[in-house]
Every structure is written in C-alpha cells, then in structure tokens.
Amino acid sequence: MKFADLIEENIEELAALDAINGGKLLYLCKVIDIPGGASALRYYAGAADKIHGTVLKLSKGLQGHTLKEPIGVVGQIIPWNFPTVMFFMKVSPALAAGCTMVVKPAEQTPLSALYYAHLAKQAGIPDGVLNVVNGFGETAGAAISSHMDIDKVSFTGSTEVGRKIMAAAAASNLKPVSLELGGKSPLLIFDDADIDQAADIAFRGLFFNKADKNQFEKILSYIGHGKREGATLLTGGKHIGHKGYYIEPTIFADVKDDMIIAKEEIFGPVMSLMMFKTMEEAIKRANNTTYGLAAGVITKDLNVANTVSRSIRAGIIWINCYTAFDVDCPYGGYKMSGFGRDHGLEAINQYLQIKSVVTPVPDSPWY
C-alpha cells in the first residue's frame, strides 16, 4: 500500500513524465493513467492473501492437496501507448503472486518506469524484486525472451513481435508466454440504436488515444491504401499543420471486407464504415478477421446483444459502450490477438504454478 501512496504523492511528476515522454495529454495522465496505476496496486494487494490451493479427495487411501506457488522470475515487455497503465497491469498481479520481475518499458517511453522503480525502493520493496531494464526490443527484449533464468514472459505489443517472443521462449527453456497483441475490433451498430449515442461511442472508441510519431508515415500509407482501393473518404486524411506528427481524424465509407484498411490494424485515427443487413451477416463479418481482441455492439434489443456477445470470437465484448476497462475485468485476446489475461483475478493465475502434494492415509475410515 505504501507503493500506491507514493504514486499518489508524486502524481504531478509522474504525469509530466508520461506527457513529455509519450506525448500524452497531461490532464488525462493526472486523472486516469497515474491514479489507475495506484488503483491496480491496491486491488492486487487485496488479492495477495487469497491465493490458495484446494484439498483433493483421492482414491486408494491417498490424501492430496494443491499449492499455488510463484512461477519465479518474470520478464514483462510493455508498449509505449499507455506507459503507466501497462506497467501496473503487468507488475501488480506478479507482485501479488510473489514473483520477481524484469520490466522492459518501450524505448520511446522509459521515464515513468524508472521513476516507479525508484518509488518501489522507497516503499520498501526489496532489492531485486522489481527491476527495470531499458533497451530496444531487438536487444533487451530478445535477451529477456531467451534468457534461461527467466521463467515466464508477459508481452503487450504487435503480433509480429509476439511470434518472435514465442519462438525465443521455445528455443530457450520453454518458458510460458502470455501475449496481448494486435486487434481489429469491430463495433456493430444495429438499426434500433440511439444514433447520437452510437456516434459518440464510436468516436471515443477510435479517437481516444494518440499514436506514436513512429506510426505517422504508416498511418498515412494506410489512408493512401483506402483511397486507392476505392473507399470513399468522408473527412480527414491529411497531415495537420507543418510541425509535429498530427493527422486529421479520418473516416472512410463504402469499405469492403477485403480492403487493407478493413483487415489490418492501423493504430491511428482512421475509421472504416461498413453496412450490414442482418445480425447473422454482422456476426459472420465481425468474425472474418485473424484478430480477436475486442468488439462492441450497440442495440436496445437484449436478445440481439446476448446473441452477438456469445457469437463473436473476441476476448471482451462491450454492449452499448466501448473501451470500458476495469481492473476487475479480465482483458485479453482470441486468435492472433494473443492468449492469457491481464486484469482481474485471472491475471494472477498466469504468474502461478500448481503443485500437487499426495500423502498415503492407509487407515483412514473414509476409504
């Protein structure tokens, strides 16, 4: 709890670091990201003493129980888009499970992670428990993934890099891996929806966060693909101003399923509008993707909401909302969006091993 208290005491400095380092809005860092980190720590601190095994009733005069033990040393590789949120999404459940960890922040946004390591020491976390290692993915990230003394890797980032981490883990000590990867997450708006509410949800869901400057040219190239493939550009599509790396919010209509902008994760302010006629068609097309991170449905019909949420292959389905995250709600993907879950009590399990203990009880009256 002291760690969380220190974060709140230093919120101005921490928010400034994420704003300067990552280009995030200072206000949002102060009211969402930094308090969210402290909240995650407190949530998992409350869960730490509730990790327990089960008693087993075995046959043949045996008594058994299971123990849940820390998996060991964990390597955690986090992205640049939410430096604080991602840091504590990984660190908090691993601490609760009793693991030690090596955290590699994104090379673009390392500053707040270093400050959190400093605060962890001030809070009394022993040396060697929470370690931050800066570096590039090709060097530091690769070293973590292939190290024989690291027992597990947790990674959030691209599907391409996720494949490399899995290969390195398999080629080294067969360490388990959990991956939260890319997504192409549909939002299904049905004809009974409140159109103003739907437009607001769609806008906030797509345009809420910002992209990194390294994505700038890539996003513009996707906009070019949309134009060349015949999608109708309704608004945006251009660089804003002559300084910085700003792109107008961009909306395409008449987008077809086989277009690049419909299939690939753009990671920028580009929306694709597509029409459907029936619920069955919408479900089929929403599932026609290699990804499965998230999806949303906007409708007043409870039957439609239930059917769609059970039919789409994605890790989280938002009904009449979007990007509604909570520390108690597990988050992770299906298919090429990865496996394993962050947030919720499920997140602790991926940092634990289950050990079975069996003892003979030959004179027990129960056998």
mmCIF file of N, CA and C in Angstrom, residues 99-152:
data_model
loop_
_atom_site.group_PDB
_atom_site.id
_atom_site.type_symbol
_atom_site.label_atom_id
_atom_site.label_comp_id
_atom_site.label_asym_id
_atom_site.label_seq_id
_atom_site.Cartn_x
_atom_site.Cartn_y
_atom_site.Cartn_z
ATOM 1 N N CYS A 99 6.142 -13.138 -7.322
ATOM 2 C CA CYS A 99 7.209 -13.256 -8.307
ATOM 3 C C CYS A 99 8.185 -12.089 -8.210
ATOM 4 N N THR A 100 9.383 -12.305 -8.728
ATOM 5 C CA THR A 100 10.281 -11.197 -9.031
ATOM 6 C C THR A 100 10.170 -10.921 -10.517
ATOM 7 N N MET A 101 10.574 -9.722 -10.950
ATOM 8 C CA MET A 101 10.325 -9.377 -12.351
ATOM 9 C C MET A 101 11.387 -8.455 -12.920
ATOM 10 N N VAL A 102 11.539 -8.575 -14.231
ATOM 11 C CA VAL A 102 12.374 -7.681 -15.020
ATOM 12 C C VAL A 102 11.455 -7.024 -16.034
ATOM 13 N N VAL A 103 11.267 -5.716 -15.901
ATOM 14 C CA VAL A 103 10.346 -4.977 -16.764
ATOM 15 C C VAL A 103 11.142 -4.199 -17.802
ATOM 16 N N LYS A 104 10.799 -4.405 -19.075
ATOM 17 C CA LYS A 104 11.392 -3.592 -20.128
ATOM 18 C C LYS A 104 10.325 -2.667 -20.694
ATOM 19 N N PRO A 105 10.383 -1.377 -20.350
ATOM 20 C CA PRO A 105 9.432 -0.439 -20.967
ATOM 21 C C PRO A 105 9.802 -0.199 -22.423
ATOM 22 N N ALA A 106 8.869 0.352 -23.173
ATOM 23 C CA ALA A 106 9.158 0.704 -24.559
ATOM 24 C C ALA A 106 10.302 1.716 -24.607
ATOM 25 N N GLU A 107 11.156 1.591 -25.606
ATOM 26 C CA GLU A 107 12.289 2.510 -25.719
ATOM 27 C C GLU A 107 11.845 3.952 -25.914
ATOM 28 N N GLN A 108 10.597 4.147 -26.393
ATOM 29 C CA GLN A 108 10.088 5.510 -26.582
ATOM 30 C C GLN A 108 9.639 6.151 -25.265
ATOM 31 N N THR A 109 9.252 5.333 -24.291
ATOM 32 C CA THR A 109 8.640 5.877 -23.065
ATOM 33 C C THR A 109 9.185 5.189 -21.811
ATOM 34 N N PRO A 110 10.471 5.328 -21.517
ATOM 35 C CA PRO A 110 11.031 4.617 -20.363
ATOM 36 C C PRO A 110 10.996 5.380 -19.047
ATOM 37 N N LEU A 111 10.683 6.685 -19.057
ATOM 38 C CA LEU A 111 10.961 7.517 -17.897
ATOM 39 C C LEU A 111 10.103 7.191 -16.684
ATOM 40 N N SER A 112 8.799 7.028 -16.879
ATOM 41 C CA SER A 112 7.948 6.760 -15.712
ATOM 42 C C SER A 112 8.276 5.405 -15.095
ATOM 43 N N ALA A 113 8.658 4.426 -15.909
ATOM 44 C CA ALA A 113 9.015 3.112 -15.365
ATOM 45 C C ALA A 113 10.214 3.225 -14.426
ATOM 46 N N LEU A 114 11.185 4.041 -14.801
ATOM 47 C CA LEU A 114 12.350 4.245 -13.943
ATOM 48 C C LEU A 114 11.953 4.922 -12.628
ATOM 49 N N TYR A 115 11.035 5.860 -12.722
ATOM 50 C CA TYR A 115 10.566 6.545 -11.516
ATOM 51 C C TYR A 115 9.800 5.573 -10.606
ATOM 52 N N TYR A 116 9.006 4.680 -11.222
ATOM 53 C CA TYR A 116 8.272 3.695 -10.420
ATOM 54 C C TYR A 116 9.230 2.741 -9.707
ATOM 55 N N ALA A 117 10.339 2.392 -10.359
ATOM 56 C CA ALA A 117 11.331 1.547 -9.695
ATOM 57 C C ALA A 117 11.922 2.269 -8.486
ATOM 58 N N HIS A 118 12.157 3.559 -8.627
ATOM 59 C CA HIS A 118 12.661 4.379 -7.519
ATOM 60 C C HIS A 118 11.645 4.408 -6.367
ATOM 61 N N LEU A 119 10.370 4.606 -6.691
ATOM 62 C CA LEU A 119 9.338 4.638 -5.650
ATOM 63 C C LEU A 119 9.164 3.277 -4.994
ATOM 64 N N ALA A 120 9.332 2.203 -5.759
ATOM 65 C CA ALA A 120 9.222 0.857 -5.191
ATOM 66 C C ALA A 120 10.280 0.648 -4.111
ATOM 67 N N LYS A 121 11.476 1.136 -4.366
ATOM 68 C CA LYS A 121 12.541 1.017 -3.365
ATOM 69 C C LYS A 121 12.197 1.835 -2.128
ATOM 70 N N GLN A 122 11.675 3.053 -2.340
ATOM 71 C CA GLN A 122 11.271 3.880 -1.208
ATOM 72 C C GLN A 122 10.156 3.222 -0.401
ATOM 73 N N ALA A 123 9.296 2.463 -1.082
ATOM 74 C CA ALA A 123 8.174 1.810 -0.409
ATOM 75 C C ALA A 123 8.602 0.583 0.381
ATOM 76 N N GLY A 124 9.845 0.161 0.218
ATOM 77 C CA GLY A 124 10.335 -0.985 0.980
ATOM 78 C C GLY A 124 10.336 -2.294 0.229
ATOM 79 N N ILE A 125 10.030 -2.270 -1.068
ATOM 80 C CA ILE A 125 10.116 -3.498 -1.853
ATOM 81 C C ILE A 125 11.587 -3.894 -1.949
ATOM 82 N N PRO A 126 11.929 -5.114 -1.580
ATOM 83 C CA PRO A 126 13.349 -5.495 -1.514
ATOM 84 C C PRO A 126 14.062 -5.368 -2.860
ATOM 85 N N ASP A 127 15.350 -5.083 -2.784
ATOM 86 C CA ASP A 127 16.164 -5.024 -4.000
ATOM 87 C C ASP A 127 16.068 -6.344 -4.754
ATOM 88 N N GLY A 128 15.971 -6.242 -6.069
ATOM 89 C CA GLY A 128 15.915 -7.432 -6.905
ATOM 90 C C GLY A 128 14.525 -7.948 -7.185
ATOM 91 N N VAL A 129 13.514 -7.406 -6.516
ATOM 92 C CA VAL A 129 12.134 -7.860 -6.768
ATOM 93 C C VAL A 129 11.561 -7.187 -8.021
ATOM 94 N N LEU A 130 11.664 -5.867 -8.085
ATOM 95 C CA LEU A 130 11.146 -5.116 -9.226
ATOM 96 C C LEU A 130 12.317 -4.420 -9.917
ATOM 97 N N ASN A 131 12.665 -4.912 -11.090
ATOM 98 C CA ASN A 131 13.820 -4.414 -11.833
ATOM 99 C C ASN A 131 13.370 -3.840 -13.161
ATOM 100 N N VAL A 132 13.883 -2.689 -13.538
ATOM 101 C CA VAL A 132 13.562 -2.059 -14.816
ATOM 102 C C VAL A 132 14.822 -2.024 -15.666
ATOM 103 N N VAL A 133 14.718 -2.567 -16.871
ATOM 104 C CA VAL A 133 15.838 -2.616 -17.811
ATOM 105 C C VAL A 133 15.431 -1.886 -19.081
ATOM 106 N N ASN A 134 16.142 -0.834 -19.409
ATOM 107 C CA ASN A 134 15.860 -0.108 -20.645
ATOM 108 C C ASN A 134 16.579 -0.758 -21.825
ATOM 109 N N GLY A 135 16.072 -0.498 -23.014
ATOM 110 C CA GLY A 135 16.720 -1.021 -24.210
ATOM 111 C C GLY A 135 15.740 -1.225 -25.329
ATOM 112 N N PHE A 136 16.272 -1.584 -26.478
ATOM 113 C CA PHE A 136 15.458 -1.839 -27.657
ATOM 114 C C PHE A 136 14.942 -3.277 -27.645
ATOM 115 N N GLY A 137 13.883 -3.499 -28.392
ATOM 116 C CA GLY A 137 13.326 -4.847 -28.454
ATOM 117 C C GLY A 137 14.293 -5.869 -29.002
ATOM 118 N N GLU A 138 15.070 -5.462 -30.017
ATOM 119 C CA GLU A 138 15.993 -6.386 -30.670
ATOM 120 C C GLU A 138 17.107 -6.850 -29.744
ATOM 121 N N THR A 139 17.377 -6.086 -28.693
ATOM 122 C CA THR A 139 18.456 -6.451 -27.773
ATOM 123 C C THR A 139 17.899 -6.826 -26.407
ATOM 124 N N ALA A 140 17.381 -5.838 -25.670
ATOM 125 C CA ALA A 140 16.882 -6.111 -24.319
ATOM 126 C C ALA A 140 15.678 -7.045 -24.341
ATOM 127 N N GLY A 141 14.737 -6.787 -25.246
ATOM 128 C CA GLY A 141 13.564 -7.658 -25.328
ATOM 129 C C GLY A 141 13.922 -9.073 -25.724
ATOM 130 N N ALA A 142 14.833 -9.203 -26.677
ATOM 131 C CA ALA A 142 15.268 -10.532 -27.107
ATOM 132 C C ALA A 142 15.999 -11.268 -25.990
ATOM 133 N N ALA A 143 16.798 -10.534 -25.213
ATOM 134 C CA ALA A 143 17.518 -11.155 -24.103
ATOM 135 C C ALA A 143 16.566 -11.695 -23.043
ATOM 136 N N ILE A 144 15.527 -10.918 -22.740
ATOM 137 C CA ILE A 144 14.523 -11.375 -21.775
ATOM 138 C C ILE A 144 13.823 -12.633 -22.284
ATOM 139 N N SER A 145 13.438 -12.622 -23.544
ATOM 140 C CA SER A 145 12.662 -13.730 -24.115
ATOM 141 C C SER A 145 13.449 -15.034 -24.162
ATOM 142 N N SER A 146 14.766 -14.938 -24.323
ATOM 143 C CA SER A 146 15.580 -16.137 -24.496
ATOM 144 C C SER A 146 16.390 -16.510 -23.263
ATOM 145 N N HIS A 147 16.286 -15.738 -22.190
ATOM 146 C CA HIS A 147 17.129 -15.970 -21.014
ATOM 147 C C HIS A 147 16.721 -17.255 -20.297
ATOM 148 N N MET A 148 17.691 -18.066 -19.967
ATOM 149 C CA MET A 148 17.418 -19.351 -19.332
ATOM 150 C C MET A 148 16.956 -19.226 -17.887
ATOM 151 N N ASP A 149 17.206 -18.096 -17.257
ATOM 152 C CA ASP A 149 16.809 -17.919 -15.860
ATOM 153 C C ASP A 149 15.525 -17.117 -15.694
ATOM 154 N N ILE A 150 14.887 -16.752 -16.789
ATOM 155 C CA ILE A 150 13.567 -16.119 -16.726
ATOM 156 C C ILE A 150 12.519 -17.197 -16.964
ATOM 157 N N ASP A 151 11.554 -17.282 -16.055
ATOM 158 C CA ASP A 151 10.615 -18.401 -16.022
ATOM 159 C C ASP A 151 9.325 -18.146 -16.789
ATOM 160 N N LYS A 152 9.072 -16.890 -17.137
ATOM 161 C CA LYS A 152 7.847 -16.572 -17.876
ATOM 162 C C LYS A 152 8.005 -15.201 -18.519
#
